[in-house]
């Protein structure tokens, strides 16, 4: 028996009792597996175009599809075992990756100093996305950039689920290592073919990622990162050759893995720091990389400190009812006023869900209009009517379909199943993520003795930072309330920093210096973390 995946056109032999998710992972077809295949997130939906499958009933007990979806062939890839030849349609979700491709720009005034006639590759391994940029090592010019969904995603959306897979399955670490190496090699092969280069002309790599991604890239067991004191197997710079770890390139091609800072503050943050003026340590500069594992760096009064905080997957859509990655059909902007609700959808198409920037917009707007109160409660229409909330807004409030409480409808479809809405549970998930980040910021400010008024600027790193509205983030208390013009999105600072290390010995040395000087703050050891976290739960 065989399975064919569309639109990739990949065919694969069907192994007995293998789920569609498992088969896809084996043959390099990416399907979101945010809950590590436990059947709870509902994000691994695929359509059975032809063939028969047997649902795993115990998995479907966690997440039930609508009758409309079932009738049109939709199944959960983690909860369906094929019983015949089959054709599977996988929804395309590559917009997140394509957005990150646009965010690689070297700082003004940066000069390459490597002087080699060959190709260099800078790699930013994110939990969600891998960005690979190609550089002329002689001139320092960027030749191309590629980005793809991290194929490790089939084994879980976050670093903890990846660590669990690596440690609980025989050969698990090697599997995750091979997945990311394979993705990078595919990007290199495609670049060389498109631009008429040979792989042997690739002479150097510089690689960054969070600490877990760095371990898996080097095929180093990440088990120690999951238990206190969360000590990494290495923090310093690692220099090896590409053949040693399976990368394509010249036989003597060097691979530089930029140093980590701590267990959950990785080389992506080290790389981000060297793209900014954080190391000057003479003014209040807050640097935030918002994601499943939110990293925070604060520089002021002669010190530079860093911490990580477990924000969870809400800002990436994984724990949100209609959450999804930034792809066609995702609501990315929400505006609410007395005239009602206005949304912007990626691809100008019918909405099917909401991505991270849309989630922050929606919650920020609901707080601004009073639909969500300071405690995070999504109020009912009767109570809001008494408060004078406009009838146009009230039209969007419905009693919850899944539990007690209320829902706020962002898009009303022709059938209930086609509607997209924010639930009370979604609000709570956002509160948890927001509280983790705001608590981390508060403790870092207290550690240095910095007031909100002394923060001169806030830099938001990553693709996510480029697409969120600062006003919405401030409305929900995700960021300190300072003048909005002092909050700047700085793009893919990790990818830019990797390129700087690739092209400049001075930048490589600066990255090593950063990893040695930055003070890591362990939030778990702070007695007031719980108090700050509870304070942060309020909007």
PDB file of C-alpha atoms in Angstrom, residues 141-414:
ATOM      1  CA  UNK A 141      26.798  40.376  -0.030  1.00  0.00           C
ATOM      2  CA  UNK A 142      23.687  38.330   0.670  1.00  0.00           C
ATOM      3  CA  UNK A 143      23.036  36.016  -2.260  1.00  0.00           C
ATOM      4  CA  UNK A 144      19.743  34.419  -1.244  1.00  0.00           C
ATOM      5  CA  UNK A 145      17.617  33.416   1.719  1.00  0.00           C
ATOM      6  CA  UNK A 146      15.356  30.442   2.279  1.00  0.00           C
ATOM      7  CA  UNK A 147      13.014  29.533   5.095  1.00  0.00           C
ATOM      8  CA  UNK A 148      11.007  26.465   5.921  1.00  0.00           C
ATOM      9  CA  UNK A 149       8.904  25.085   8.732  1.00  0.00           C
ATOM     10  CA  UNK A 150      11.104  23.185  11.180  1.00  0.00           C
ATOM     11  CA  UNK A 151      10.395  19.515  10.330  1.00  0.00           C
ATOM     12  CA  UNK A 152      10.877  18.608  13.994  1.00  0.00           C
ATOM     13  CA  UNK A 153       7.423  20.137  14.509  1.00  0.00           C
ATOM     14  CA  UNK A 154       5.843  16.759  13.808  1.00  0.00           C
ATOM     15  CA  UNK A 155       7.219  15.673  17.184  1.00  0.00           C
ATOM     16  CA  UNK A 156       5.850  18.604  19.184  1.00  0.00           C
ATOM     17  CA  UNK A 157       5.370  22.364  19.031  1.00  0.00           C
ATOM     18  CA  UNK A 158       7.695  23.356  21.870  1.00  0.00           C
ATOM     19  CA  UNK A 159      11.132  22.511  23.189  1.00  0.00           C
ATOM     20  CA  UNK A 160       9.813  20.427  26.089  1.00  0.00           C
ATOM     21  CA  UNK A 161       7.928  18.067  23.763  1.00  0.00           C
ATOM     22  CA  UNK A 162      11.027  17.798  21.534  1.00  0.00           C
ATOM     23  CA  UNK A 163      13.196  16.972  24.559  1.00  0.00           C
ATOM     24  CA  UNK A 164      10.627  14.380  25.643  1.00  0.00           C
ATOM     25  CA  UNK A 165      10.706  12.749  22.214  1.00  0.00           C
ATOM     26  CA  UNK A 166      14.507  12.790  22.139  1.00  0.00           C
ATOM     27  CA  UNK A 167      14.861  11.175  25.555  1.00  0.00           C
ATOM     28  CA  UNK A 168      11.895   8.794  25.649  1.00  0.00           C
ATOM     29  CA  UNK A 169      12.303   7.183  22.219  1.00  0.00           C
ATOM     30  CA  UNK A 170      15.202   5.015  21.135  1.00  0.00           C
ATOM     31  CA  UNK A 171      17.217   7.050  18.666  1.00  0.00           C
ATOM     32  CA  UNK A 172      14.915  10.037  19.238  1.00  0.00           C
ATOM     33  CA  UNK A 173      17.725  12.580  19.483  1.00  0.00           C
ATOM     34  CA  UNK A 174      19.253  11.299  16.238  1.00  0.00           C
ATOM     35  CA  UNK A 175      15.882  11.504  14.470  1.00  0.00           C
ATOM     36  CA  UNK A 176      15.422  15.168  15.432  1.00  0.00           C
ATOM     37  CA  UNK A 177      19.053  15.887  14.495  1.00  0.00           C
ATOM     38  CA  UNK A 178      18.585  14.293  11.078  1.00  0.00           C
ATOM     39  CA  UNK A 179      15.355  16.227  10.480  1.00  0.00           C
ATOM     40  CA  UNK A 180      16.950  19.646  10.938  1.00  0.00           C
ATOM     41  CA  UNK A 181      20.162  18.688   9.098  1.00  0.00           C
ATOM     42  CA  UNK A 182      18.003  17.414   6.233  1.00  0.00           C
ATOM     43  CA  UNK A 183      16.086  20.703   6.070  1.00  0.00           C
ATOM     44  CA  UNK A 184      19.312  22.727   5.944  1.00  0.00           C
ATOM     45  CA  UNK A 185      20.826  20.434   3.298  1.00  0.00           C
ATOM     46  CA  UNK A 186      17.710  20.760   1.156  1.00  0.00           C
ATOM     47  CA  UNK A 187      18.015  24.551   1.327  1.00  0.00           C
ATOM     48  CA  UNK A 188      21.715  24.372   0.397  1.00  0.00           C
ATOM     49  CA  UNK A 189      21.063  21.970  -2.494  1.00  0.00           C
ATOM     50  CA  UNK A 190      18.250  24.164  -3.819  1.00  0.00           C
ATOM     51  CA  UNK A 191      20.420  27.294  -3.597  1.00  0.00           C
ATOM     52  CA  UNK A 192      23.347  25.663  -5.391  1.00  0.00           C
ATOM     53  CA  UNK A 193      21.139  24.246  -8.131  1.00  0.00           C
ATOM     54  CA  UNK A 194      19.302  27.528  -8.684  1.00  0.00           C
ATOM     55  CA  UNK A 195      22.467  29.647  -8.749  1.00  0.00           C
ATOM     56  CA  UNK A 196      24.792  27.181 -10.537  1.00  0.00           C
ATOM     57  CA  UNK A 197      27.146  26.548  -7.627  1.00  0.00           C
ATOM     58  CA  UNK A 198      28.665  23.287  -6.428  1.00  0.00           C
ATOM     59  CA  UNK A 199      28.202  22.143  -2.838  1.00  0.00           C
ATOM     60  CA  UNK A 200      32.008  22.151  -2.579  1.00  0.00           C
ATOM     61  CA  UNK A 201      31.924  25.956  -2.833  1.00  0.00           C
ATOM     62  CA  UNK A 202      30.173  26.160   0.551  1.00  0.00           C
ATOM     63  CA  UNK A 203      33.095  26.774   2.930  1.00  0.00           C
ATOM     64  CA  UNK A 204      31.552  28.008   6.165  1.00  0.00           C
ATOM     65  CA  UNK A 205      28.424  27.817   8.333  1.00  0.00           C
ATOM     66  CA  UNK A 206      27.363  29.907  11.329  1.00  0.00           C
ATOM     67  CA  UNK A 207      24.454  28.443  13.291  1.00  0.00           C
ATOM     68  CA  UNK A 208      22.222  29.882  16.022  1.00  0.00           C
ATOM     69  CA  UNK A 209      19.126  28.644  17.812  1.00  0.00           C
ATOM     70  CA  UNK A 210      17.627  28.269  21.243  1.00  0.00           C
ATOM     71  CA  UNK A 211      19.600  25.984  23.535  1.00  0.00           C
ATOM     72  CA  UNK A 212      17.502  22.912  22.746  1.00  0.00           C
ATOM     73  CA  UNK A 213      17.797  23.488  18.998  1.00  0.00           C
ATOM     74  CA  UNK A 214      21.591  23.897  19.335  1.00  0.00           C
ATOM     75  CA  UNK A 215      21.833  20.575  21.183  1.00  0.00           C
ATOM     76  CA  UNK A 216      19.705  18.741  18.622  1.00  0.00           C
ATOM     77  CA  UNK A 217      21.638  20.305  15.734  1.00  0.00           C
ATOM     78  CA  UNK A 218      24.829  18.774  17.176  1.00  0.00           C
ATOM     79  CA  UNK A 219      23.046  15.507  18.096  1.00  0.00           C
ATOM     80  CA  UNK A 220      23.715  16.138  21.798  1.00  0.00           C
ATOM     81  CA  UNK A 221      21.215  14.715  24.292  1.00  0.00           C
ATOM     82  CA  UNK A 222      19.109  17.648  25.608  1.00  0.00           C
ATOM     83  CA  UNK A 223      17.727  15.729  28.632  1.00  0.00           C
ATOM     84  CA  UNK A 224      19.429  18.013  31.173  1.00  0.00           C
ATOM     85  CA  UNK A 225      17.476  20.999  29.822  1.00  0.00           C
ATOM     86  CA  UNK A 226      14.182  19.539  31.051  1.00  0.00           C
ATOM     87  CA  UNK A 227      15.061  19.200  34.753  1.00  0.00           C
ATOM     88  CA  UNK A 228      16.426  21.646  37.323  1.00  0.00           C
ATOM     89  CA  UNK A 229      18.909  23.272  37.230  1.00  0.00           C
ATOM     90  CA  UNK A 230      18.339  23.120  33.418  1.00  0.00           C
ATOM     91  CA  UNK A 231      22.071  22.964  32.730  1.00  0.00           C
ATOM     92  CA  UNK A 232      23.077  22.728  29.058  1.00  0.00           C
ATOM     93  CA  UNK A 233      25.669  20.184  27.965  1.00  0.00           C
ATOM     94  CA  UNK A 234      27.630  23.119  26.519  1.00  0.00           C
ATOM     95  CA  UNK A 235      27.454  26.915  26.524  1.00  0.00           C
ATOM     96  CA  UNK A 236      30.667  27.981  24.782  1.00  0.00           C
ATOM     97  CA  UNK A 237      31.238  28.273  21.058  1.00  0.00           C
ATOM     98  CA  UNK A 238      31.485  24.954  19.209  1.00  0.00           C
ATOM     99  CA  UNK A 239      33.549  24.732  16.023  1.00  0.00           C
ATOM    100  CA  UNK A 240      33.367  21.556  13.952  1.00  0.00           C
ATOM    101  CA  UNK A 241      33.303  20.592  10.277  1.00  0.00           C
ATOM    102  CA  UNK A 242      30.217  20.057   8.181  1.00  0.00           C
ATOM    103  CA  UNK A 243      30.905  16.419   7.316  1.00  0.00           C
ATOM    104  CA  UNK A 244      31.119  15.583  11.029  1.00  0.00           C
ATOM    105  CA  UNK A 245      27.461  16.492  11.523  1.00  0.00           C
ATOM    106  CA  UNK A 246      26.149  15.655   8.056  1.00  0.00           C
ATOM    107  CA  UNK A 247      25.926  19.070   6.395  1.00  0.00           C
ATOM    108  CA  UNK A 248      26.605  19.534   2.699  1.00  0.00           C
ATOM    109  CA  UNK A 249      29.677  21.549   1.773  1.00  0.00           C
ATOM    110  CA  UNK A 250      33.388  21.414   1.085  1.00  0.00           C
ATOM    111  CA  UNK A 251      35.313  18.707   2.944  1.00  0.00           C
ATOM    112  CA  UNK A 252      37.073  21.359   5.037  1.00  0.00           C
ATOM    113  CA  UNK A 253      33.985  23.558   5.532  1.00  0.00           C
ATOM    114  CA  UNK A 254      33.859  24.928   9.067  1.00  0.00           C
ATOM    115  CA  UNK A 255      30.705  25.045  11.192  1.00  0.00           C
ATOM    116  CA  UNK A 256      30.526  27.638  13.980  1.00  0.00           C
ATOM    117  CA  UNK A 257      27.787  27.087  16.551  1.00  0.00           C
ATOM    118  CA  UNK A 258      27.368  30.410  18.351  1.00  0.00           C
ATOM    119  CA  UNK A 259      27.575  30.117  22.173  1.00  0.00           C
ATOM    120  CA  UNK A 260      24.501  29.805  24.370  1.00  0.00           C
ATOM    121  CA  UNK A 261      23.995  31.905  27.494  1.00  0.00           C
ATOM    122  CA  UNK A 262      22.089  29.446  29.720  1.00  0.00           C
ATOM    123  CA  UNK A 263      19.729  26.476  29.721  1.00  0.00           C
ATOM    124  CA  UNK A 264      16.870  28.320  28.055  1.00  0.00           C
ATOM    125  CA  UNK A 265      18.650  31.431  26.780  1.00  0.00           C
ATOM    126  CA  UNK A 266      20.278  30.270  23.595  1.00  0.00           C
ATOM    127  CA  UNK A 267      22.630  31.389  20.874  1.00  0.00           C
ATOM    128  CA  UNK A 268      19.721  33.038  19.057  1.00  0.00           C
ATOM    129  CA  UNK A 269      19.690  35.594  21.878  1.00  0.00           C
ATOM    130  CA  UNK A 270      23.495  35.874  21.844  1.00  0.00           C
ATOM    131  CA  UNK A 271      23.246  36.617  18.125  1.00  0.00           C
ATOM    132  CA  UNK A 272      20.418  39.087  18.676  1.00  0.00           C
ATOM    133  CA  UNK A 273      22.419  41.012  21.265  1.00  0.00           C
ATOM    134  CA  UNK A 274      25.350  41.661  18.907  1.00  0.00           C
ATOM    135  CA  UNK A 275      22.990  43.300  16.388  1.00  0.00           C
ATOM    136  CA  UNK A 276      21.990  45.953  18.966  1.00  0.00           C
ATOM    137  CA  UNK A 277      23.640  48.405  21.366  1.00  0.00           C
ATOM    138  CA  UNK A 278      22.720  46.296  24.403  1.00  0.00           C
ATOM    139  CA  UNK A 279      26.377  45.661  25.279  1.00  0.00           C
ATOM    140  CA  UNK A 280      26.943  49.377  25.859  1.00  0.00           C
ATOM    141  CA  UNK A 281      25.010  48.929  29.127  1.00  0.00           C
ATOM    142  CA  UNK A 282      24.637  52.686  29.590  1.00  0.00           C
ATOM    143  CA  UNK A 283      20.896  53.160  29.080  1.00  0.00           C
ATOM    144  CA  UNK A 284      17.675  51.315  29.742  1.00  0.00           C
ATOM    145  CA  UNK A 285      17.250  48.982  26.773  1.00  0.00           C
ATOM    146  CA  UNK A 286      14.771  46.104  26.958  1.00  0.00           C
ATOM    147  CA  UNK A 287      15.053  43.336  24.347  1.00  0.00           C
ATOM    148  CA  UNK A 288      12.251  40.763  24.055  1.00  0.00           C
ATOM    149  CA  UNK A 289      11.866  37.722  21.837  1.00  0.00           C
ATOM    150  CA  UNK A 290       8.219  36.736  22.224  1.00  0.00           C
ATOM    151  CA  UNK A 291       7.483  33.087  21.601  1.00  0.00           C
ATOM    152  CA  UNK A 292       6.696  29.810  23.316  1.00  0.00           C
ATOM    153  CA  UNK A 293       9.805  30.375  25.406  1.00  0.00           C
ATOM    154  CA  UNK A 294       9.958  34.150  25.838  1.00  0.00           C
ATOM    155  CA  UNK A 295      13.517  35.467  26.270  1.00  0.00           C
ATOM    156  CA  UNK A 296      14.129  38.849  27.861  1.00  0.00           C
ATOM    157  CA  UNK A 297      17.362  40.866  27.982  1.00  0.00           C
ATOM    158  CA  UNK A 298      17.716  44.095  29.979  1.00  0.00           C
ATOM    159  CA  UNK A 299      20.723  46.384  29.716  1.00  0.00           C
ATOM    160  CA  UNK A 300      21.200  49.382  32.043  1.00  0.00           C
ATOM    161  CA  UNK A 301      23.416  50.856  34.758  1.00  0.00           C
ATOM    162  CA  UNK A 302      26.502  48.955  33.660  1.00  0.00           C
ATOM    163  CA  UNK A 303      24.820  45.525  33.662  1.00  0.00           C
ATOM    164  CA  UNK A 304      23.232  43.253  31.101  1.00  0.00           C
ATOM    165  CA  UNK A 305      20.919  40.495  32.314  1.00  0.00           C
ATOM    166  CA  UNK A 306      18.879  37.810  30.567  1.00  0.00           C
ATOM    167  CA  UNK A 307      16.139  35.386  31.509  1.00  0.00           C
ATOM    168  CA  UNK A 308      13.705  33.009  29.875  1.00  0.00           C
ATOM    169  CA  UNK A 309      10.089  32.587  30.793  1.00  0.00           C
ATOM    170  CA  UNK A 310       7.691  29.831  29.795  1.00  0.00           C
ATOM    171  CA  UNK A 311       5.087  31.855  27.929  1.00  0.00           C
ATOM    172  CA  UNK A 312       3.537  28.772  26.354  1.00  0.00           C
ATOM    173  CA  UNK A 313       2.215  28.445  22.814  1.00  0.00           C
ATOM    174  CA  UNK A 314      -0.719  30.898  22.954  1.00  0.00           C
ATOM    175  CA  UNK A 315       1.049  33.627  20.963  1.00  0.00           C
ATOM    176  CA  UNK A 316       1.792  31.082  18.232  1.00  0.00           C
ATOM    177  CA  UNK A 317      -1.801  29.870  18.129  1.00  0.00           C
ATOM    178  CA  UNK A 318      -1.277  26.357  19.463  1.00  0.00           C
ATOM    179  CA  UNK A 319      -3.541  26.557  22.520  1.00  0.00           C
ATOM    180  CA  UNK A 320      -6.159  28.849  20.961  1.00  0.00           C
ATOM    181  CA  UNK A 321      -9.485  27.428  19.718  1.00  0.00           C
ATOM    182  CA  UNK A 322      -9.056  28.784  16.181  1.00  0.00           C
ATOM    183  CA  UNK A 323      -5.338  29.478  16.491  1.00  0.00           C
ATOM    184  CA  UNK A 324      -3.053  28.790  13.543  1.00  0.00           C
ATOM    185  CA  UNK A 325       0.270  29.863  12.143  1.00  0.00           C
ATOM    186  CA  UNK A 326       0.550  32.910   9.921  1.00  0.00           C
ATOM    187  CA  UNK A 327      -0.799  31.404   6.699  1.00  0.00           C
ATOM    188  CA  UNK A 328      -3.477  32.175   4.122  1.00  0.00           C
ATOM    189  CA  UNK A 329      -6.822  32.483   5.889  1.00  0.00           C
ATOM    190  CA  UNK A 330      -5.385  33.599   9.234  1.00  0.00           C
ATOM    191  CA  UNK A 331      -6.815  36.740  10.810  1.00  0.00           C
ATOM    192  CA  UNK A 332      -3.764  38.942  11.417  1.00  0.00           C
ATOM    193  CA  UNK A 333      -5.357  42.272  12.396  1.00  0.00           C
ATOM    194  CA  UNK A 334      -8.436  43.104  14.461  1.00  0.00           C
ATOM    195  CA  UNK A 335      -9.988  46.545  14.993  1.00  0.00           C
ATOM    196  CA  UNK A 336     -13.011  47.048  17.245  1.00  0.00           C
ATOM    197  CA  UNK A 337     -14.911  50.297  17.773  1.00  0.00           C
ATOM    198  CA  UNK A 338     -18.514  51.426  18.132  1.00  0.00           C
ATOM    199  CA  UNK A 339     -19.103  50.615  14.460  1.00  0.00           C
ATOM    200  CA  UNK A 340     -18.286  46.944  15.001  1.00  0.00           C
ATOM    201  CA  UNK A 341     -15.400  44.643  14.119  1.00  0.00           C
ATOM    202  CA  UNK A 342     -12.981  44.944  11.225  1.00  0.00           C
ATOM    203  CA  UNK A 343     -10.489  42.175  10.438  1.00  0.00           C
ATOM    204  CA  UNK A 344      -7.559  41.772   8.068  1.00  0.00           C
ATOM    205  CA  UNK A 345      -6.880  38.282   6.712  1.00  0.00           C
ATOM    206  CA  UNK A 346      -3.622  36.975   5.249  1.00  0.00           C
ATOM    207  CA  UNK A 347      -4.103  36.346   1.543  1.00  0.00           C
ATOM    208  CA  UNK A 348      -7.318  38.419   1.438  1.00  0.00           C
ATOM    209  CA  UNK A 349      -9.327  35.237   1.633  1.00  0.00           C
ATOM    210  CA  UNK A 350     -12.064  33.782   3.804  1.00  0.00           C
ATOM    211  CA  UNK A 351     -10.822  33.492   7.402  1.00  0.00           C
ATOM    212  CA  UNK A 352     -10.309  30.030   8.822  1.00  0.00           C
ATOM    213  CA  UNK A 353      -8.432  30.918  12.015  1.00  0.00           C
ATOM    214  CA  UNK A 354      -6.320  33.505  13.799  1.00  0.00           C
ATOM    215  CA  UNK A 355      -2.529  33.827  14.093  1.00  0.00           C
ATOM    216  CA  UNK A 356      -0.400  35.357  16.848  1.00  0.00           C
ATOM    217  CA  UNK A 357      -0.568  39.006  15.790  1.00  0.00           C
ATOM    218  CA  UNK A 358      -4.335  38.691  15.399  1.00  0.00           C
ATOM    219  CA  UNK A 359      -4.667  37.127  18.852  1.00  0.00           C
ATOM    220  CA  UNK A 360      -2.798  40.018  20.485  1.00  0.00           C
ATOM    221  CA  UNK A 361      -4.846  42.509  18.450  1.00  0.00           C
ATOM    222  CA  UNK A 362      -8.133  40.839  19.374  1.00  0.00           C
ATOM    223  CA  UNK A 363      -7.412  40.691  23.097  1.00  0.00           C
ATOM    224  CA  UNK A 364      -5.996  44.222  23.125  1.00  0.00           C
ATOM    225  CA  UNK A 365      -9.088  45.570  21.370  1.00  0.00           C
ATOM    226  CA  UNK A 366     -11.465  43.629  23.637  1.00  0.00           C
ATOM    227  CA  UNK A 367      -9.745  45.153  26.669  1.00  0.00           C
ATOM    228  CA  UNK A 368      -9.803  48.642  25.140  1.00  0.00           C
ATOM    229  CA  UNK A 369     -13.548  48.453  24.457  1.00  0.00           C
ATOM    230  CA  UNK A 370     -14.344  46.940  27.875  1.00  0.00           C
ATOM    231  CA  UNK A 371     -15.610  43.619  26.512  1.00  0.00           C
ATOM    232  CA  UNK A 372     -12.891  41.894  28.553  1.00  0.00           C
ATOM    233  CA  UNK A 373     -12.406  43.230  32.077  1.00  0.00           C
ATOM    234  CA  UNK A 374      -9.186  43.578  34.073  1.00  0.00           C
ATOM    235  CA  UNK A 375      -9.581  40.074  35.491  1.00  0.00           C
ATOM    236  CA  UNK A 376      -9.756  38.604  31.985  1.00  0.00           C
ATOM    237  CA  UNK A 377     -13.455  37.836  32.026  1.00  0.00           C
ATOM    238  CA  UNK A 378     -15.240  38.070  28.685  1.00  0.00           C
ATOM    239  CA  UNK A 379     -18.437  39.841  29.713  1.00  0.00           C
ATOM    240  CA  UNK A 380     -21.935  39.002  28.525  1.00  0.00           C
ATOM    241  CA  UNK A 381     -24.082  41.220  26.322  1.00  0.00           C
ATOM    242  CA  UNK A 382     -26.554  42.192  29.085  1.00  0.00           C
ATOM    243  CA  UNK A 383     -23.828  43.520  31.347  1.00  0.00           C
ATOM    244  CA  UNK A 384     -22.050  45.276  28.495  1.00  0.00           C
ATOM    245  CA  UNK A 385     -25.291  46.901  27.323  1.00  0.00           C
ATOM    246  CA  UNK A 386     -25.668  48.446  30.791  1.00  0.00           C
ATOM    247  CA  UNK A 387     -22.131  49.804  30.462  1.00  0.00           C
ATOM    248  CA  UNK A 388     -23.093  51.519  27.210  1.00  0.00           C
ATOM    249  CA  UNK A 389     -21.182  49.284  24.808  1.00  0.00           C
ATOM    250  CA  UNK A 390     -22.478  49.802  21.270  1.00  0.00           C
ATOM    251  CA  UNK A 391     -25.039  47.456  19.730  1.00  0.00           C
ATOM    252  CA  UNK A 392     -22.645  46.793  16.826  1.00  0.00           C
ATOM    253  CA  UNK A 393     -20.168  45.253  19.277  1.00  0.00           C
ATOM    254  CA  UNK A 394     -22.862  43.381  21.204  1.00  0.00           C
ATOM    255  CA  UNK A 395     -23.837  41.567  17.995  1.00  0.00           C
ATOM    256  CA  UNK A 396     -20.530  39.702  18.205  1.00  0.00           C
ATOM    257  CA  UNK A 397     -21.060  38.271  21.700  1.00  0.00           C
ATOM    258  CA  UNK A 398     -22.569  34.817  22.045  1.00  0.00           C
ATOM    259  CA  UNK A 399     -22.926  32.305  24.827  1.00  0.00           C
ATOM    260  CA  UNK A 400     -20.081  29.799  24.753  1.00  0.00           C
ATOM    261  CA  UNK A 401     -20.583  26.745  22.557  1.00  0.00           C
ATOM    262  CA  UNK A 402     -18.059  24.667  24.475  1.00  0.00           C
ATOM    263  CA  UNK A 403     -18.294  25.702  28.131  1.00  0.00           C
ATOM    264  CA  UNK A 404     -19.656  28.280  30.528  1.00  0.00           C
ATOM    265  CA  UNK A 405     -18.980  31.908  29.691  1.00  0.00           C
ATOM    266  CA  UNK A 406     -19.063  33.839  26.431  1.00  0.00           C
ATOM    267  CA  UNK A 407     -17.464  33.874  23.001  1.00  0.00           C
ATOM    268  CA  UNK A 408     -16.615  36.871  20.823  1.00  0.00           C
ATOM    269  CA  UNK A 409     -17.242  36.243  17.121  1.00  0.00           C
ATOM    270  CA  UNK A 410     -14.594  37.766  14.869  1.00  0.00           C
ATOM    271  CA  UNK A 411     -16.044  36.338  11.668  1.00  0.00           C
ATOM    272  CA  UNK A 412     -19.554  34.935  11.261  1.00  0.00           C
ATOM    273  CA  UNK A 413     -19.628  32.157   8.686  1.00  0.00           C
ATOM    274  CA  UNK A 414     -22.607  30.782   6.814  1.00  0.00           C
TER     275      UNK A 414
END
